[in-house]
Amino acid sequence: MRFSLVAETLGYMEGTTKRLELTQHLVDLFKITPPEIIPKVVYLLQGKLRPDHEGIEVGVAEKIAVKALSKSSGVSVPKIEHEYKKAGDFGQATATILEQKTQTTFLKEDITVERVYDTLFRIAELKGNRSQDMKMKYISSLLNDASPAEGRFIAKIITANLRLGIADYTILDALSIAFTGSKENRSLLEYAYNVCSDLGRVAEAVAKNGTEELKHFQVSVFSPIRPMLAERVKSPEEAREKMGQEFAAEYKLDGERVQIHIQKETTILYSRSLENITSYYPDIVEKIGKAIKAKDAILEAEAVAINENTGEFLPFQELMHRRRKYNITKAVQEYPITVNLFDVMFVDGKSCLDLTYKERRKILENIVTEDAFARVMPMTIVKTDDEVEDFLENAINSGCEGLMLKQLDSSYRAGARASNWLKLKREYRNELGDSLDLVVVGAFYGRGRRTGKYGALLLSAYNEEEDTYPSVCKVGTGFTDESLDQIYQILSDKIIVKKDPRIASGLEADVWFEPEVVIEIVASEITLSPIHKAALDQIRKGSGLALRFPKFTGKIRFEKTPENATSVNEVMTMYNNQKKVVQAEKQF
Ligand code: ATP
């Protein structure tokens, strides 16, 4: 298949942010794609080579890409750099340079999707001293045969700058329409995706066998499952309304969610957003096997930092020390953890997703031999509000954030946020209720003590339907000097020259960022706003929703992707809940 067809689609997609149009362009492309290369097309559309959790990145430094372009076009490096500066985008600069070249050359080999993909894959696998030269060679040979339109997207992909942000759900919609004839079947595709987290695998299945294979999609070890999520409740009464009289209450520890995959001698760990985090937790890899009696298993646990002398749980921030590439052994010694297992999704060759909570819990208790490192999450079955209150009190006293409440007869609903799991935190009972996890999309320069750094950040919620990031507040409080420095550094390589079209705000930030970094915010209230764009026109025409008195809690949610941030729908629910409370108070 010619790569120009993919480049053409990407070009159309650049020109629109309307989801329906984006989907239609994808449908048109999928319909003419041979089934065996559809995974490659799906990955390339998102600027990837494999699903994120496999950690395969093209990762070419811009310097090398510039040199490769120079080699294939005969244009000098300084000239290319000048063009790059002018265009503000390496893809565009590549297209311009290749345009000039096209006028002077004639014959070219057609480049295919397979060739682009395979070359990029080879580049991604190159390591060691001579790898830079080889990378350059591969890239320049591709660019040599590329048309300006193709070169534009190849350049963007190799430098990880394909900023189209085509959401997984847009791709699932398009696959459903292209291969099953309607969007109706999307839930089947979504199920398969939730179970394996690999869009390429789902695409191939539906392209080859329609809906048939999707219905029997199998869980397998080392394919991470998209985690089941919880809704918030503010009180035991509200939980009872949602779940009935009897349910399970578990401790809710404040650590990092870890999905543990074990088979024979191999253990792989995935984060909440399914990043492979095995290297941060060599202690889990070393010790967990001893605690699990099973040939193979997929388990979920909360890894929590502890004070080994007192056994006390320490706050989430302590786990940040594990996020380093070097000297991890030292971090393991200095910041020890415990692993608190709370679910099992697969054991001894069989999926447990369709079993009830009660059945899964029983299996979990049977296969885990508890020790000082690995434990089963404390749980009790509760029947009255008082019992919930008592257990909550115990949990808080033991250093937990609150409780997770789980319906006894519910299956494991991969990727869903549903009322079969509820979270009850102590602080939910006042003010806004919950904290929000928001995406940093822009910043404003500081003054006084903050000169040279950012004085305030512009934050957005995530709009799942449109795959956009409408702003909800500007936050300048809650930062310490240390956290401000840390954030400044983290954001320094997310700066973009032009605002990403997915960001919507009435405020003009001094600096715009790639929507990637997620931080936690508390606020006193949600109000209507003419400036912020979350839920625009939903509650009142011309107004969006904004947070009043937002404050940074100190938590950078490094384990969350921007798509995992608080959604616009959640902000709306919080606004509506708050309205109910206000009305109830007025009546009172
Ligand atoms: P999300 O609900 O999107 O995961 P979040 O991480 O902000 O967002 P939290 O309010 O922290 O949500 O609650 C859910 C998280 O609580 C889980 O992702 C998991 O990391 C953690 N957790 C702690 N104890 C448990 C437990 N017993 N069962 C399930 N999750 C638990």
Coordinates of C-alpha atoms and ligand atoms in Angstrom, one line a residue:
M1 CA 0.0 0.0 0.0
R2 CA 1.4 3.4 -0.9
F3 CA 2.3 5.6 2.0
S4 CA 1.0 8.6 0.2
L5 CA -2.5 7.4 1.1
V6 CA -1.7 7.6 4.8
A7 CA 0.0 11.0 4.3
E8 CA -3.0 12.3 2.4
T9 CA -5.4 11.2 5.2
L10 CA -3.1 12.8 7.8
G11 CA -3.1 16.0 5.8
Y12 CA -6.9 16.1 5.7
M13 CA -7.1 15.4 9.4
E14 CA -4.7 18.3 10.1
G15 CA -7.2 20.6 8.6
T16 CA -10.1 19.8 10.9
T17 CA -10.9 19.3 14.5
K18 CA -14.5 18.0 13.9
R19 CA -14.7 14.5 15.2
L20 CA -17.2 13.4 12.5
E21 CA -15.0 14.5 9.7
L22 CA -11.9 13.0 11.3
T23 CA -13.7 9.7 11.6
Q24 CA -14.9 9.8 8.0
H25 CA -11.3 10.4 6.7
L26 CA -10.2 7.3 8.8
V27 CA -13.1 5.2 7.5
D28 CA -12.1 6.0 3.9
L29 CA -8.5 5.0 4.6
F30 CA -9.3 1.8 6.4
K31 CA -11.6 0.7 3.6
I32 CA -8.8 0.7 1.1
T33 CA -6.2 -0.8 3.5
P34 CA -5.4 -4.5 3.1
P35 CA -6.2 -6.3 6.4
E36 CA -2.7 -7.6 7.0
I37 CA -1.2 -4.1 7.1
I38 CA -4.0 -2.5 9.0
P39 CA -2.1 -2.7 12.4
K40 CA 0.8 -0.8 10.9
V41 CA -1.5 1.9 9.5
V42 CA -3.3 2.2 12.9
Y43 CA 0.0 2.6 14.8
L44 CA 1.5 5.1 12.3
L45 CA -1.7 7.3 12.4
Q46 CA -0.9 7.8 16.1
G47 CA 2.8 8.3 15.5
K48 CA 3.6 4.9 17.1
L49 CA 5.1 1.6 16.1
R50 CA 3.5 -0.6 18.7
P51 CA 1.1 0.0 21.6
D52 CA 2.7 2.3 24.3
H53 CA 3.1 -0.4 26.9
E54 CA 5.7 -2.2 24.7
G55 CA 7.8 0.9 25.0
I56 CA 9.1 0.9 21.4
E57 CA 9.8 4.4 20.4
V58 CA 11.2 5.8 17.2
G59 CA 13.1 8.4 19.2
V60 CA 15.3 10.2 16.7
A61 CA 17.0 13.4 17.9
E62 CA 16.1 16.4 15.7
K63 CA 19.8 17.0 15.0
I64 CA 20.1 13.6 13.3
A65 CA 16.9 14.1 11.4
V66 CA 18.2 17.5 10.1
K67 CA 21.5 15.8 9.0
A68 CA 19.6 13.0 7.3
L69 CA 17.5 15.6 5.4
S70 CA 20.6 17.4 4.4
K71 CA 22.1 14.2 3.1
S72 CA 19.1 13.3 1.0
S73 CA 18.3 16.8 -0.3
G74 CA 21.8 18.2 -0.8
V75 CA 20.7 21.3 1.2
S76 CA 23.2 22.4 3.9
V77 CA 22.4 21.9 7.6
P78 CA 22.4 25.7 8.4
K79 CA 19.9 26.3 5.5
I80 CA 17.7 23.5 6.9
E81 CA 17.9 24.9 10.4
H82 CA 17.0 28.3 9.1
E83 CA 13.9 26.8 7.3
Y84 CA 13.0 24.9 10.4
K85 CA 13.1 28.1 12.5
K86 CA 11.0 29.9 10.0
A87 CA 8.4 27.2 9.8
G88 CA 8.4 26.4 13.5
D89 CA 7.8 22.8 12.6
F90 CA 10.2 20.2 11.4
G91 CA 7.6 18.4 9.3
Q92 CA 6.8 21.6 7.4
A93 CA 10.5 22.5 6.9
T94 CA 11.1 19.0 5.5
A95 CA 8.2 19.4 3.0
T96 CA 9.6 22.8 1.9
I97 CA 13.1 21.4 1.4
L98 CA 11.8 18.4 -0.5
E99 CA 9.6 20.6 -2.6
Q100 CA 12.7 22.5 -3.8
K101 CA 14.4 19.1 -4.5
T102 CA 11.4 17.7 -6.4
Q103 CA 11.8 20.5 -8.9
T104 CA 15.3 19.2 -9.8
T105 CA 14.9 15.4 -9.8
F106 CA 12.6 13.1 -11.8
L107 CA 12.4 9.4 -11.0
K108 CA 11.4 8.2 -7.7
E109 CA 10.5 4.9 -6.1
D110 CA 7.0 4.8 -4.6
I111 CA 7.3 4.4 -0.9
T112 CA 5.0 1.9 0.8
V113 CA 3.5 1.8 4.2
E114 CA 5.4 -1.4 4.9
R115 CA 8.7 0.3 3.9
V116 CA 8.1 3.3 6.1
Y117 CA 7.0 1.1 9.1
D118 CA 9.8 -1.4 8.8
T119 CA 12.4 1.3 8.4
L120 CA 11.1 3.1 11.5
F121 CA 11.1 -0.1 13.4
R122 CA 14.7 -0.9 12.5
I123 CA 15.6 2.6 13.6
A124 CA 13.8 2.1 16.9
E125 CA 15.8 -1.1 17.5
L126 CA 19.2 0.4 16.8
K127 CA 21.4 0.8 19.9
G128 CA 25.0 1.4 20.6
N129 CA 27.8 3.5 19.3
R130 CA 27.2 3.3 15.6
S131 CA 23.5 3.6 15.8
Q132 CA 23.4 7.4 15.1
D133 CA 25.1 6.9 11.7
M134 CA 22.8 4.0 10.8
K135 CA 19.7 6.0 11.9
M136 CA 20.8 8.8 9.6
K137 CA 21.3 6.4 6.7
Y138 CA 17.9 4.9 7.1
I139 CA 16.1 8.2 7.4
S140 CA 17.9 9.8 4.4
S141 CA 17.1 6.8 2.2
L142 CA 13.4 7.2 3.1
L143 CA 13.4 10.9 2.6
N144 CA 15.2 10.4 -0.7
D145 CA 12.2 8.7 -2.2
A146 CA 9.5 10.6 -0.3
S147 CA 7.3 13.3 -1.9
P148 CA 7.1 16.6 0.1
A149 CA 3.7 15.5 1.6
E150 CA 5.1 12.1 2.6
G151 CA 8.3 13.6 3.9
R152 CA 6.3 16.0 6.0
F153 CA 4.7 13.2 8.0
I154 CA 7.7 10.9 8.1
A155 CA 9.7 13.8 9.6
K156 CA 6.9 14.4 12.1
I157 CA 6.7 10.8 13.1
I158 CA 10.5 10.2 13.5
T159 CA 10.9 13.3 15.7
A160 CA 7.8 12.3 17.7
N161 CA 6.0 15.5 16.6
L162 CA 2.9 14.1 14.9
R163 CA 0.6 16.2 17.0
L164 CA -2.7 15.2 15.5
G165 CA -3.7 13.4 18.7
I166 CA -6.1 11.0 17.0
A167 CA -7.9 9.5 20.1
D168 CA -8.2 5.8 20.5
Y169 CA -12.0 6.1 20.5
T170 CA -12.0 7.9 17.1
I171 CA -10.1 5.0 15.7
L172 CA -12.4 2.5 17.2
D173 CA -15.4 4.3 15.7
A174 CA -13.8 4.4 12.3
L175 CA -12.9 0.7 12.5
S176 CA -16.4 -0.2 13.5
I177 CA -17.9 1.8 10.6
A178 CA -15.4 0.5 8.0
F179 CA -15.5 -3.2 8.9
T180 CA -18.9 -3.9 10.5
G181 CA -20.9 -1.3 8.6
S182 CA -22.0 0.8 11.6
K183 CA -20.9 2.5 14.7
E184 CA -23.3 0.3 16.7
N185 CA -20.7 -2.4 17.1
R186 CA -18.2 -0.1 18.7
S187 CA -18.9 -1.6 22.1
L188 CA -17.6 -4.9 20.8
L189 CA -14.4 -3.3 19.6
E190 CA -14.1 -1.4 22.8
Y191 CA -14.4 -4.6 24.8
A192 CA -11.6 -6.2 22.8
Y193 CA -9.5 -3.1 23.3
N194 CA -10.1 -2.9 27.0
V195 CA -9.0 -6.5 27.3
C196 CA -5.7 -6.2 25.4
S197 CA -4.9 -2.4 25.1
D198 CA -3.6 -3.0 21.6
L199 CA -5.5 -1.0 18.9
G200 CA -3.5 -2.8 16.1
R201 CA -4.5 -6.2 17.3
V202 CA -8.2 -5.2 17.5
A203 CA -8.0 -3.6 14.1
E204 CA -6.6 -6.7 12.5
A205 CA -9.2 -8.9 14.2
V206 CA -12.1 -6.8 12.9
A207 CA -10.6 -6.3 9.5
K208 CA -10.1 -10.0 9.0
N209 CA -13.1 -11.5 10.8
G210 CA -15.6 -8.8 11.4
T211 CA -17.3 -9.0 14.9
E212 CA -16.9 -12.8 15.3
E213 CA -13.4 -12.8 16.8
L214 CA -14.1 -9.8 18.9
K215 CA -16.8 -11.6 20.9
H216 CA -14.2 -14.2 22.1
F217 CA -11.3 -11.9 22.6
Q218 CA -8.9 -13.4 25.1
V219 CA -7.1 -12.0 28.0
S220 CA -3.4 -12.9 27.9
V221 CA -0.5 -12.4 30.2
F222 CA 1.8 -9.5 29.1
S223 CA -1.1 -7.7 27.4
P224 CA -2.2 -5.2 30.0
I225 CA -5.9 -4.9 30.7
R226 CA -7.4 -1.4 30.9
P227 CA -8.2 -0.8 34.6
M228 CA -11.6 -0.7 36.1
L229 CA -12.3 2.7 37.6
A230 CA -14.5 4.0 40.4
E231 CA -17.1 6.7 40.8
R232 CA -17.0 9.0 43.7
V233 CA -19.5 9.1 46.5
K234 CA -19.7 11.5 49.4
S235 CA -21.3 9.4 52.1
P236 CA -22.2 5.8 53.1
E237 CA -25.9 6.7 52.4
E238 CA -25.1 7.6 48.8
A239 CA -23.1 4.4 48.4
R240 CA -26.0 2.4 49.7
E241 CA -28.4 4.0 47.2
K242 CA -26.1 2.9 44.4
M243 CA -25.1 -0.6 45.6
G244 CA -27.9 -1.9 47.8
Q245 CA -27.7 -3.2 51.4
E246 CA -24.6 -5.3 51.4
F247 CA -21.2 -4.7 49.7
A248 CA -17.5 -5.0 50.3
A249 CA -15.4 -2.2 51.7
E250 CA -11.6 -2.2 51.2
Y251 CA -8.9 0.1 52.4
K252 CA -8.1 2.7 49.8
L253 CA -4.3 3.2 50.0
D254 CA -2.6 6.2 48.5
G255 CA 0.1 4.7 46.3
E256 CA 0.6 3.7 42.8
R257 CA -1.7 1.2 41.0
V258 CA 0.3 -1.6 39.6
Q259 CA -1.0 -4.4 37.3
I260 CA 1.3 -7.4 37.8
H261 CA 1.7 -10.0 35.0
I262 CA 3.5 -13.1 36.0
Q263 CA 4.4 -16.2 33.9
K264 CA 7.1 -18.6 35.0
E265 CA 10.2 -16.5 35.8
T266 CA 9.0 -13.4 34.1
T267 CA 7.2 -10.5 35.8
I268 CA 6.1 -7.4 34.1
L269 CA 4.4 -4.4 35.8
Y270 CA 2.1 -1.8 34.2
S271 CA 1.0 1.5 35.6
R272 CA -2.6 3.0 35.8
S273 CA -2.1 4.3 32.3
L274 CA -0.5 1.0 31.2
E275 CA 3.1 2.2 30.9
N276 CA 5.6 -0.6 31.5
I277 CA 7.0 0.4 34.9
T278 CA 8.9 -2.9 35.7
S279 CA 12.2 -1.1 36.0
Y280 CA 11.0 1.2 38.8
Y281 CA 10.1 -1.8 41.0
P282 CA 12.8 -4.4 41.0
D283 CA 11.7 -5.3 44.5
I284 CA 8.3 -6.4 43.2
V285 CA 9.9 -8.4 40.5
E286 CA 12.2 -10.1 43.0
K287 CA 9.7 -10.8 45.7
I288 CA 6.2 -11.2 44.3
G289 CA 6.8 -14.6 42.7
K290 CA 7.3 -16.1 46.2
A291 CA 3.9 -14.8 47.4
I292 CA 1.8 -16.0 44.5
K293 CA 0.9 -19.7 44.1
A294 CA 0.0 -19.9 40.5
K295 CA 1.6 -20.8 37.2
D296 CA 0.6 -17.6 35.6
A297 CA -1.5 -14.6 36.8
I298 CA -2.6 -11.0 36.2
L299 CA -3.1 -9.2 39.5
E300 CA -3.8 -5.7 40.6
A301 CA -2.2 -4.0 43.6
E302 CA -1.5 -0.7 45.2
A303 CA 2.2 -0.2 45.8
V304 CA 2.7 2.0 48.8
A305 CA 5.8 3.5 50.3
I306 CA 6.2 2.6 54.0
N307 CA 8.3 3.5 57.0
E308 CA 9.9 0.1 57.7
N309 CA 10.5 0.9 61.3
T310 CA 6.9 1.9 62.2
G311 CA 5.1 0.1 59.4
E312 CA 3.3 3.4 58.7
F313 CA 2.1 4.1 55.1
L314 CA 3.7 7.1 53.6
P315 CA 2.1 9.6 51.1
F316 CA 2.0 9.0 47.3
Q317 CA 4.7 11.6 46.6
E318 CA 7.3 9.3 48.2
L319 CA 7.0 7.0 45.2
M320 CA 8.2 9.8 42.9
H321 CA 11.7 8.8 44.1
R322 CA 11.3 5.6 42.2
R323 CA 10.9 7.4 38.9
R324 CA 14.5 7.5 38.0
K325 CA 16.6 5.7 35.4
Y326 CA 19.8 5.3 37.4
N327 CA 20.6 4.2 40.9
I328 CA 17.2 2.6 41.3
T329 CA 18.8 0.1 43.8
K330 CA 19.4 3.0 46.1
A331 CA 15.9 4.3 45.8
V332 CA 14.6 0.7 46.5
Q333 CA 16.5 0.7 49.8
E334 CA 15.7 4.3 50.8
Y335 CA 12.1 4.2 49.9
P336 CA 10.8 0.7 50.6
I337 CA 7.2 -0.3 49.7
T338 CA 4.6 -2.9 50.3
V339 CA 2.4 -4.4 47.7
N340 CA -1.3 -4.6 48.6
L341 CA -3.2 -6.9 46.2
F342 CA -6.8 -6.1 45.6
D343 CA -7.9 -8.0 42.4
V344 CA -7.1 -10.9 40.2
M345 CA -8.0 -10.9 36.5
F346 CA -6.3 -14.0 35.2
V347 CA -5.0 -17.2 36.8
D348 CA -3.6 -20.5 35.6
G349 CA -4.6 -19.9 32.0
K350 CA -8.1 -18.7 32.7
S351 CA -9.6 -15.2 32.6
C352 CA -11.3 -14.1 35.8
L353 CA -12.9 -11.0 34.3
D354 CA -16.4 -12.5 34.2
L355 CA -16.3 -13.9 37.8
T356 CA -18.0 -11.9 40.5
Y357 CA -16.1 -9.8 43.0
K358 CA -16.7 -12.4 45.7
E359 CA -15.3 -15.2 43.5
R360 CA -12.3 -13.2 42.5
R361 CA -11.5 -12.2 46.1
K362 CA -11.7 -15.8 47.1
I363 CA -9.2 -16.8 44.4
L364 CA -6.9 -13.9 45.4
E365 CA -7.0 -15.0 49.1
N366 CA -6.2 -18.6 48.0
I367 CA -3.2 -17.8 45.8
V368 CA -1.5 -15.2 47.9
T369 CA 0.8 -16.2 50.8
E370 CA 1.1 -13.0 52.7
D371 CA 4.4 -11.8 54.0
A372 CA 5.9 -8.5 55.1
F373 CA 6.1 -7.3 51.5
A374 CA 3.0 -8.7 49.8
R375 CA -0.5 -8.5 51.4
V376 CA -4.1 -8.8 50.5
M377 CA -5.9 -5.5 50.8
P378 CA -7.9 -5.4 54.1
M379 CA -11.6 -5.9 53.3
T380 CA -14.8 -6.3 55.2
I381 CA -18.4 -7.0 54.1
V382 CA -20.6 -4.1 55.3
K383 CA -24.3 -4.0 55.9
T384 CA -25.0 -0.8 57.6
D385 CA -23.8 2.9 57.4
D386 CA -22.3 2.6 60.8
E387 CA -20.2 -0.3 59.7
V388 CA -18.9 1.7 56.8
E389 CA -18.2 4.7 59.1
D390 CA -16.2 2.4 61.5
F391 CA -14.2 0.8 58.7
L392 CA -13.5 4.3 57.3
E393 CA -12.3 5.4 60.6
N394 CA -9.9 2.4 60.8
A395 CA -8.7 3.0 57.3
I396 CA -7.9 6.7 57.9
N397 CA -6.2 5.8 61.2
S398 CA -4.0 3.4 59.3
G399 CA -2.9 6.1 56.9
C400 CA -5.4 5.4 54.0
E401 CA -7.1 8.0 51.9
G402 CA -10.5 6.4 52.5
L403 CA -12.4 3.3 51.3
M404 CA -13.1 1.6 48.0
L405 CA -16.6 0.1 48.1
K406 CA -17.3 -2.8 45.7
Q407 CA -20.4 -4.6 44.6
L408 CA -20.2 -8.3 45.6
D409 CA -21.7 -9.7 42.4
S410 CA -20.1 -7.5 39.8
S411 CA -17.6 -8.7 37.2
Y412 CA -14.4 -6.9 36.4
R413 CA -15.4 -4.2 33.9
A414 CA -12.1 -3.4 32.1
G415 CA -11.8 0.2 31.1
A416 CA -15.1 1.2 32.7
R417 CA -15.9 3.8 35.3
A418 CA -19.1 2.5 36.8
S419 CA -21.0 2.4 40.1
N420 CA -19.9 -1.2 40.8
W421 CA -16.8 0.4 42.4
L422 CA -17.1 3.5 44.5
K423 CA -14.5 5.6 46.2
L424 CA -15.3 7.3 49.5
K425 CA -12.7 9.7 50.8
R426 CA -12.8 11.7 54.0
E427 CA -12.4 15.0 52.3
Y428 CA -15.3 14.3 50.0
R429 CA -17.6 15.5 52.7
N430 CA -16.8 19.1 52.5
E431 CA -16.4 21.8 49.9
L432 CA -16.3 20.6 46.3
G433 CA -16.0 17.0 47.3
D434 CA -13.1 15.7 45.2
S435 CA -9.8 16.8 43.9
L436 CA -9.4 17.1 40.1
D437 CA -6.6 15.8 37.9
L438 CA -6.0 18.5 35.3
V439 CA -3.8 18.8 32.3
V440 CA -1.2 21.7 32.2
V441 CA -1.7 23.3 28.8
G442 CA -0.1 26.7 29.3
A443 CA 1.8 29.0 31.7
F444 CA 2.2 32.6 32.6
Y445 CA 5.5 34.1 33.6
G446 CA 5.9 35.0 37.2
R447 CA 6.9 38.2 38.9
G448 CA 8.8 39.0 42.1
R449 CA 10.2 35.8 43.6
R450 CA 8.9 33.8 40.6
T451 CA 10.6 35.9 38.0
G452 CA 12.2 33.6 35.4
K453 CA 9.8 30.8 36.3
Y454 CA 6.1 30.3 35.9
G455 CA 3.8 32.3 38.2
A456 CA 0.6 30.5 37.2
L457 CA -0.4 27.5 35.1
L458 CA -3.4 27.2 32.7
L459 CA -5.2 23.9 33.3
S460 CA -7.7 21.9 31.3
A461 CA -10.1 19.0 31.7
Y462 CA -10.3 16.3 29.0
N463 CA -13.3 16.2 26.7
E464 CA -13.6 12.5 25.8
E465 CA -16.1 12.9 23.0
E466 CA -14.2 15.5 21.1
D467 CA -10.6 14.7 22.2
T468 CA -10.0 18.3 23.3
Y469 CA -8.6 20.1 26.3
P470 CA -10.8 23.0 27.3
S471 CA -9.4 25.1 30.1
V472 CA -11.1 25.2 33.6
C473 CA -8.7 27.4 35.6
K474 CA -5.6 29.3 36.0
V475 CA -3.7 28.2 39.2
G476 CA -1.0 30.1 41.1
T477 CA -1.3 28.9 44.6
G478 CA -0.3 25.7 46.4
F479 CA 3.2 25.7 44.9
T480 CA 6.4 25.5 47.0
D481 CA 9.7 26.8 45.6
E482 CA 10.7 23.2 45.2
S483 CA 7.5 22.1 43.4
L484 CA 7.7 25.1 41.2
D485 CA 11.2 24.2 40.1
Q486 CA 10.2 20.7 39.5
I487 CA 7.2 21.6 37.4
Y488 CA 9.3 24.2 35.4
Q489 CA 11.8 21.4 34.6
I490 CA 9.2 18.8 33.6
L491 CA 7.4 21.3 31.4
S492 CA 10.5 22.6 29.7
D493 CA 10.4 19.9 27.0
K494 CA 6.7 20.1 26.5
I495 CA 6.8 23.6 25.2
I496 CA 5.2 24.1 21.7
V497 CA 5.5 27.0 19.4
K498 CA 1.9 27.1 18.4
K499 CA -1.1 26.3 20.6
D500 CA -2.3 22.8 20.0
P501 CA -5.7 22.9 18.2
R502 CA -7.1 20.6 20.8
I503 CA -6.6 23.3 23.5
A504 CA -9.5 25.7 24.0
S505 CA -9.3 28.7 26.3
G506 CA -10.3 32.4 26.4
L507 CA -7.0 33.1 28.0
E508 CA -3.8 33.7 26.0
A509 CA -0.9 31.9 27.9
D510 CA 2.7 33.2 27.6
V511 CA 3.8 29.6 26.9
W512 CA 1.8 26.7 25.5
F513 CA 2.5 23.1 26.2
E514 CA 1.8 19.8 24.7
P515 CA -1.1 18.5 26.8
E516 CA 0.8 15.8 28.7
V517 CA 1.5 16.7 32.3
V518 CA -1.3 16.0 34.8
I519 CA -1.4 17.7 38.3
E520 CA -3.9 17.5 41.1
I521 CA -6.0 20.5 42.1
V522 CA -8.5 21.2 44.8
A523 CA -11.0 24.1 44.6
S524 CA -13.8 25.7 46.6
E525 CA -16.5 25.6 43.9
I526 CA -17.3 25.4 40.3
T527 CA -18.8 28.4 38.6
L528 CA -20.0 29.5 35.2
S529 CA -17.3 31.4 33.2
P530 CA -17.1 33.4 30.0
I531 CA -13.4 32.7 29.8
H532 CA -13.0 29.0 30.4
K533 CA -14.3 26.5 27.9
A534 CA -15.0 23.3 29.7
A535 CA -18.7 22.3 29.1
L536 CA -19.1 25.4 26.9
D537 CA -22.8 26.0 26.1
Q538 CA -23.8 22.9 28.1
I539 CA -25.3 24.7 31.1
R540 CA -25.6 28.2 29.8
K541 CA -25.1 29.5 26.2
G542 CA -21.7 31.3 25.9
S543 CA -20.4 30.0 29.3
G544 CA -18.1 27.3 30.3
L545 CA -17.3 25.9 33.7
A546 CA -14.4 27.2 35.9
L547 CA -12.9 26.4 39.2
R548 CA -13.0 29.0 41.9
F549 CA -10.0 29.3 44.2
P550 CA -8.0 26.5 42.7
K551 CA -5.0 25.2 44.6
F552 CA -2.2 22.8 43.6
T553 CA -2.2 19.9 46.1
G554 CA 1.5 19.1 45.5
K555 CA 0.8 16.0 43.5
I556 CA 2.1 15.6 40.0
R557 CA 0.1 12.7 38.7
F558 CA 3.0 11.1 36.8
E559 CA 1.1 7.9 36.5
K560 CA -1.7 9.5 34.5
T561 CA -1.9 10.3 30.8
P562 CA -3.8 13.4 29.7
E563 CA -6.7 11.1 28.6
N564 CA -6.9 9.9 32.2
A565 CA -7.4 13.4 33.5
T566 CA -10.7 14.5 35.0
S567 CA -13.2 14.6 32.2
V568 CA -15.5 17.5 31.2
N569 CA -18.4 15.2 32.1
E570 CA -17.0 14.7 35.6
V571 CA -16.7 18.4 36.0
M572 CA -20.3 18.8 35.0
T573 CA -21.4 16.1 37.4
M574 CA -19.5 17.9 40.2
Y575 CA -21.2 21.2 39.2
N576 CA -24.6 19.6 39.2
N577 CA -24.0 17.9 42.6
Q578 CA -22.8 21.2 44.1
K579 CA -26.0 22.8 42.8
K580 CA -28.1 20.2 44.5
V581 CA -26.3 20.8 47.8
V582 CA -26.8 24.6 47.5
Q583 CA -30.5 24.1 46.7
A584 CA -30.9 21.7 49.6
E585 CA -29.2 24.2 51.9
K586 CA -31.5 27.0 50.7
Q587 CA -34.6 24.9 51.3
F588 CA -33.3 24.2 54.8
Ligands
ATP1 P1 -9.1 7.1 38.8 O1 -10.3 6.9 39.5 O2 -9.2 7.7 37.5 O3 -8.1 6.0 38.9 P2 -7.6 8.5 40.6 O4 -6.4 7.7 40.6 O5 -7.5 10.0 40.8 O6 -8.4 8.4 39.4 P3 -8.5 7.8 43.0 O7 -9.5 8.7 43.7 O8 -7.1 7.9 43.5 O9 -8.7 8.0 41.6 O10 -9.1 6.3 43.2 C1 -8.8 5.2 42.4 C2 -7.4 4.6 42.7 O11 -7.3 4.2 44.0 C3 -7.1 3.4 41.9 O12 -6.6 3.7 40.6 C4 -6.0 2.7 42.8 O13 -4.7 3.3 42.4 C5 -6.2 3.2 44.2 N1 -6.6 2.2 45.1 C6 -6.2 2.1 46.4 N2 -6.8 1.1 47.1 C7 -7.6 0.5 46.2 C8 -8.5 -0.6 46.3 N3 -8.6 -1.3 47.4 N4 -9.1 -1.0 45.2 C9 -9.0 -0.3 44.0 N5 -8.2 0.7 43.9 C10 -7.5 1.2 44.9

